XYZ file of C-alpha atoms in Angstrom:
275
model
C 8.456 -24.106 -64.470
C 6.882 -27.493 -65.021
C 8.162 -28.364 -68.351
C 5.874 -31.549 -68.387
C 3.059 -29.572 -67.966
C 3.765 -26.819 -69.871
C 4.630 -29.548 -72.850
C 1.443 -31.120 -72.479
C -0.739 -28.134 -72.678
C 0.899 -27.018 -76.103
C 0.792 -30.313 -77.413
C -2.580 -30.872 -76.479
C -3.863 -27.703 -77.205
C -2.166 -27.768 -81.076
C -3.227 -31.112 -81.750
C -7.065 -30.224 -80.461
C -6.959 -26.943 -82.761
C -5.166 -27.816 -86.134
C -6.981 -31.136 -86.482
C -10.540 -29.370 -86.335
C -9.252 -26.685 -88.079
C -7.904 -29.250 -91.137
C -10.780 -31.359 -90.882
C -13.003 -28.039 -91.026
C -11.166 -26.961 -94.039
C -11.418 -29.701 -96.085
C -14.852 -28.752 -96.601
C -14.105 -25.687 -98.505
C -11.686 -27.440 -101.095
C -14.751 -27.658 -103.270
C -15.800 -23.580 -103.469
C -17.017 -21.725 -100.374
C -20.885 -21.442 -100.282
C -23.263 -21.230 -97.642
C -23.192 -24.953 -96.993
C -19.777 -25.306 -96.677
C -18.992 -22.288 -94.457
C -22.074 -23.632 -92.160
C -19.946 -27.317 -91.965
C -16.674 -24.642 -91.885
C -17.937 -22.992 -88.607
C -18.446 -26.223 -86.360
C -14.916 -27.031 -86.875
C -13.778 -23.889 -86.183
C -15.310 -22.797 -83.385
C -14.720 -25.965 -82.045
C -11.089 -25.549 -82.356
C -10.685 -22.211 -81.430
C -11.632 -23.695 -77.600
C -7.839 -25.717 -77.892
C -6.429 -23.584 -75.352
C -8.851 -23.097 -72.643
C -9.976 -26.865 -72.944
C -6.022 -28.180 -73.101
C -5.921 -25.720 -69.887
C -8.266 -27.001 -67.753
C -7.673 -31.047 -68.943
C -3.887 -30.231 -67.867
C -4.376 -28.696 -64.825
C -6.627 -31.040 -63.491
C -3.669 -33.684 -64.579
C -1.066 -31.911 -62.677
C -3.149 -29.940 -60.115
C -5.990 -32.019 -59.743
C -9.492 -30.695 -58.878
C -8.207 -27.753 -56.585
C -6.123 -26.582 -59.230
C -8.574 -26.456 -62.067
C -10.788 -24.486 -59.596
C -8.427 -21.756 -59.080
C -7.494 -22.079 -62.973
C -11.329 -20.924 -63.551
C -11.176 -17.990 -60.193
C -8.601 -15.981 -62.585
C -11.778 -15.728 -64.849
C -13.441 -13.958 -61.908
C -10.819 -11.755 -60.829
C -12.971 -8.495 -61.691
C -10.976 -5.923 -58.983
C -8.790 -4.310 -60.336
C -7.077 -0.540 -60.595
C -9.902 1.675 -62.292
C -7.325 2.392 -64.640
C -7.074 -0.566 -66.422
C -10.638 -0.944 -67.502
C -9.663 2.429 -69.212
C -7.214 0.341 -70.779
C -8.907 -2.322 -72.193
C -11.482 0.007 -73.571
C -9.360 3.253 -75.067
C -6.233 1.718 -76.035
C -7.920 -0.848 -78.965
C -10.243 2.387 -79.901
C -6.611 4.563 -80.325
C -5.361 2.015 -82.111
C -7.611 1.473 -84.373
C -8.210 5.018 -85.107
C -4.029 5.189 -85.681
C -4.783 2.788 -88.123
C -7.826 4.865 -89.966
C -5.423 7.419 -90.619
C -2.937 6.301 -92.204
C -5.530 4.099 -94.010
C -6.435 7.565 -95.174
C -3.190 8.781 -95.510
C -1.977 5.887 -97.438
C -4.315 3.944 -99.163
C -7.639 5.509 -99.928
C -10.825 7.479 -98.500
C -12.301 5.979 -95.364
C -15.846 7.257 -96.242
C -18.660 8.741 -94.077
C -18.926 8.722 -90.602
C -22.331 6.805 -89.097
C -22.882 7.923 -85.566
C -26.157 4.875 -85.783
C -23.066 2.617 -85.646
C -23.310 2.993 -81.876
C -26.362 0.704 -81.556
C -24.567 -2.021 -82.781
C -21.613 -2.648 -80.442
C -22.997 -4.750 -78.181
C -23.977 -6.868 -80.521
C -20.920 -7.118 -81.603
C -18.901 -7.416 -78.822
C -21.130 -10.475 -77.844
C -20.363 -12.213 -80.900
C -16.607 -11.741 -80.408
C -16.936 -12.946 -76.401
C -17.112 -16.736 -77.660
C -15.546 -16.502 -81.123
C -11.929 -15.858 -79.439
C -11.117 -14.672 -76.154
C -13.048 -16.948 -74.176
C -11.332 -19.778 -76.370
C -8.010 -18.783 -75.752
C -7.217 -17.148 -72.488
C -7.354 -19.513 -70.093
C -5.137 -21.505 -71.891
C -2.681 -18.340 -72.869
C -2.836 -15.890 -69.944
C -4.441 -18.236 -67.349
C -2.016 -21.622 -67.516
C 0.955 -20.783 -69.990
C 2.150 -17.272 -68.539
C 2.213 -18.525 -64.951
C 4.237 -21.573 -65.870
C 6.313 -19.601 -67.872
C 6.929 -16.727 -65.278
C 8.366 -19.631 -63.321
C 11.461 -19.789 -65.148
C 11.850 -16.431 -67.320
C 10.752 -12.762 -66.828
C 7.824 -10.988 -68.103
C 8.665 -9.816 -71.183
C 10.221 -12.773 -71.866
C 7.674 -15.123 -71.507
C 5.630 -12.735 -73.158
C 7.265 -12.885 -76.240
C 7.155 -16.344 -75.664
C 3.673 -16.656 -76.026
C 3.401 -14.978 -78.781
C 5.588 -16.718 -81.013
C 3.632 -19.680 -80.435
C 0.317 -17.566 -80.532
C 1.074 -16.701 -84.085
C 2.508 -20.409 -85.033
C -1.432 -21.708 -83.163
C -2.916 -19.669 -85.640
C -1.519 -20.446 -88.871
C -4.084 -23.280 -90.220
C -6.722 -20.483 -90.537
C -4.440 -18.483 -92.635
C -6.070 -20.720 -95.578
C -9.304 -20.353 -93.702
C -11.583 -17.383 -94.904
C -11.855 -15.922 -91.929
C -10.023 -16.226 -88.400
C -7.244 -14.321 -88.498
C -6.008 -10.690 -90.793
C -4.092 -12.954 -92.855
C -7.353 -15.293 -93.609
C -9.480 -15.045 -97.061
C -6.212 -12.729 -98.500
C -3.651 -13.367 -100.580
C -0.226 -14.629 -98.046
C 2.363 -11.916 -98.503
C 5.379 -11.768 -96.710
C 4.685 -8.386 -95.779
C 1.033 -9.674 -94.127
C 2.675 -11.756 -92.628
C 5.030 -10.161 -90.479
C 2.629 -7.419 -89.673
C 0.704 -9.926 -88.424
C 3.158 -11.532 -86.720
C 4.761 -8.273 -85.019
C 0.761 -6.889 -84.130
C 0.571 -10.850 -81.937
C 3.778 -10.176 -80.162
C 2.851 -6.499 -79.321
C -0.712 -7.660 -78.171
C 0.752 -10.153 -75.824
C 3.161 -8.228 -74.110
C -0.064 -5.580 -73.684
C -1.972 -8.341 -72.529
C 1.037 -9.843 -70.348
C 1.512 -6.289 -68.702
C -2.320 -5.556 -68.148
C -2.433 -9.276 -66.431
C 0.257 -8.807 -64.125
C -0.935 -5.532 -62.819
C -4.591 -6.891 -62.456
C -3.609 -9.641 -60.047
C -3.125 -12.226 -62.437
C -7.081 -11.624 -63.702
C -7.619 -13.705 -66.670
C -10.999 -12.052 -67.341
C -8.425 -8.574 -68.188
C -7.274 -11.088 -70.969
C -10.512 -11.534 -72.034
C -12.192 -8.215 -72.343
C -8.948 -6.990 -74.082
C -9.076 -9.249 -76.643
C -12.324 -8.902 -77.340
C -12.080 -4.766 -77.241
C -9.371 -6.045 -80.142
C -11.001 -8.490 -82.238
C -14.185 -5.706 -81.992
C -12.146 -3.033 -83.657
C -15.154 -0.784 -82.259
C -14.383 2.350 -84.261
C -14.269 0.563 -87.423
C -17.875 0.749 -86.816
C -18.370 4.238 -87.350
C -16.791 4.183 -90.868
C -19.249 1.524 -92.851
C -17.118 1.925 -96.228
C -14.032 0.690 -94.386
C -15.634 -3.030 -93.832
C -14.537 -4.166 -97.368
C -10.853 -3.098 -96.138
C -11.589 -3.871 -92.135
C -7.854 -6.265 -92.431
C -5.893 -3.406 -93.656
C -6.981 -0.919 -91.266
C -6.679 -4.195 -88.663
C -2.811 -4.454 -89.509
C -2.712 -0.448 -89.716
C -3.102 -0.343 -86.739
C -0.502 -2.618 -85.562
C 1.678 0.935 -86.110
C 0.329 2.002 -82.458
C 0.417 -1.392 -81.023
C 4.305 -1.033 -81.461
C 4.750 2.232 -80.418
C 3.042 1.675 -76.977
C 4.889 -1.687 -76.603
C 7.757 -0.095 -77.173
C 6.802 2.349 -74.754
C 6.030 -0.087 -71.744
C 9.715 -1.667 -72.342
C 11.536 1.617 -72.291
C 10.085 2.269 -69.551
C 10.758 -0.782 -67.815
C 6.498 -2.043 -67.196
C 7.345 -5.149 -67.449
C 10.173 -5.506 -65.205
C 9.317 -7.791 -62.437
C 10.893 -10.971 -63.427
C 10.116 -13.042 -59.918
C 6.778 -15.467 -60.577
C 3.869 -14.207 -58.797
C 1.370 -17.144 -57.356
C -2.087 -15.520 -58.092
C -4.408 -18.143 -55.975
């Protein structure tokens, strides 16, 4: 692993992210209105680009030219087992739906079902393509887990990842929206579901990358089938209590982690040079 490297990425890509993120909050210290979430946004958006920018800026440091041009083929690394497209669309859906139940189990009524809700997910899922994913995994998935596979195994560096996935995100816990913490009151039983759903999610993601050739764009469309929460869609009522059913959900997020490690998926511990 090249520590420098690695080092300089995280460094980079924190420093990039919290200080648009602070400077973007500041604007809602007087009351949240239209005006200020408008300012809110640019700052945001901006920052949620940390990773992929820090990515490419510190491979073409360390790499050069060559190296920020396979950095960007992993984005384009579309073939890949059938099965894993499966993946990244059914598992979010069964996860989600885990969480709808005991939403209804637990909390309260999850209302009608709207089968009209079907026109609106790709409009949805092309919002979330550049409010997240596209941010993020080029940084996470494309320069971090190859670095890190280096020196540790896959589960490892996994975990890895998202420790300091769920530390990146912790500005827009004060933010109203970002993250399933955001716009709620901070509990310290949000906060370790949320903090237990990131390190489930990456070792998902981690396992889905490595058995997709190192394919970055895998990353992508997972996290976006995620941050969609596509069958929430169905069940209108649920949107005032989307967070809860969000963090639900986590329940089946650990269960097929857990899953993947007894069975040993993410065994291979030798790095694997995807150019």
């Amino acid at each position: 692993m090249n520590t420098k490297k690695t080092n300089m990425f995280l460094l980079m890509t924190f420093i990039w992210s919290w200080s648009f993120w602070i400077l973007g909050l500041n604007y809602l210290t007087d009351g949240i209105n239209q005006e200020s979430i408008g300012k809110f946004l640019i700052f945001f958006f901006t920052g949620v680009y940390g990773p992929t920018i820090s990515g490419i800026i510190t491979t073409l440091i360390f790499d050069g030219l060559k190296g920020v041009l396979n950095l960007l083929k992993k984005v384009f690394i579309w073939n890949i087992p059938y099965k894993n497209y499966l993946y990244i669309i059914f598992l979010p859906i069964i996860f989600i739906i885990i969480g709808i139940g005991f939403y209804n189990i637990f909390i309260g009524d999850i209302g009608s079902f709207d089968i009209a809700a079907f026109l609106s997910i790709p409009n949805v899922l092309w919002a979330g393509f550049y409010a997240g994913p596209l941010g993020e995994e080029l940084g996470w998935r494309g320069l971090l887990l190859p670095e890190l596979q280096k020196k540790y195994s896959n589960l490892k560096s996994a975990i890895i990842i998202g420790v300091i996935w769920f530390i990146w995100h912790i500005p827009l816990w004060w933010a109203p929206f970002g993250t399933l913490v955001s716009g709620e009151s901070i509990s310290f039983l949000t906060v370790v579901t949320y903090f237990i759903m990131l390190i489930c999610l990456s070792i998902i993601i981690t396992w889905l990358v490595i058995n997709s050739n190192g394919s970055v764009l895998v990353a992508i469309l997972f996290h976006l089938s995620i941050n969609a929460g596509i069958a929430l869609l169905f069940f209108p009522e649920l949107s005032v209590d989307f967070k809860k059913v969000h963090l639900l959900s986590s329940i089946g997020m650990l269960i097929f982690t857990g899953i993947l490690i007894a069975k040993n998926k993410l065994k291979t511990s030798a790095y694997i040079d995807y150019k």
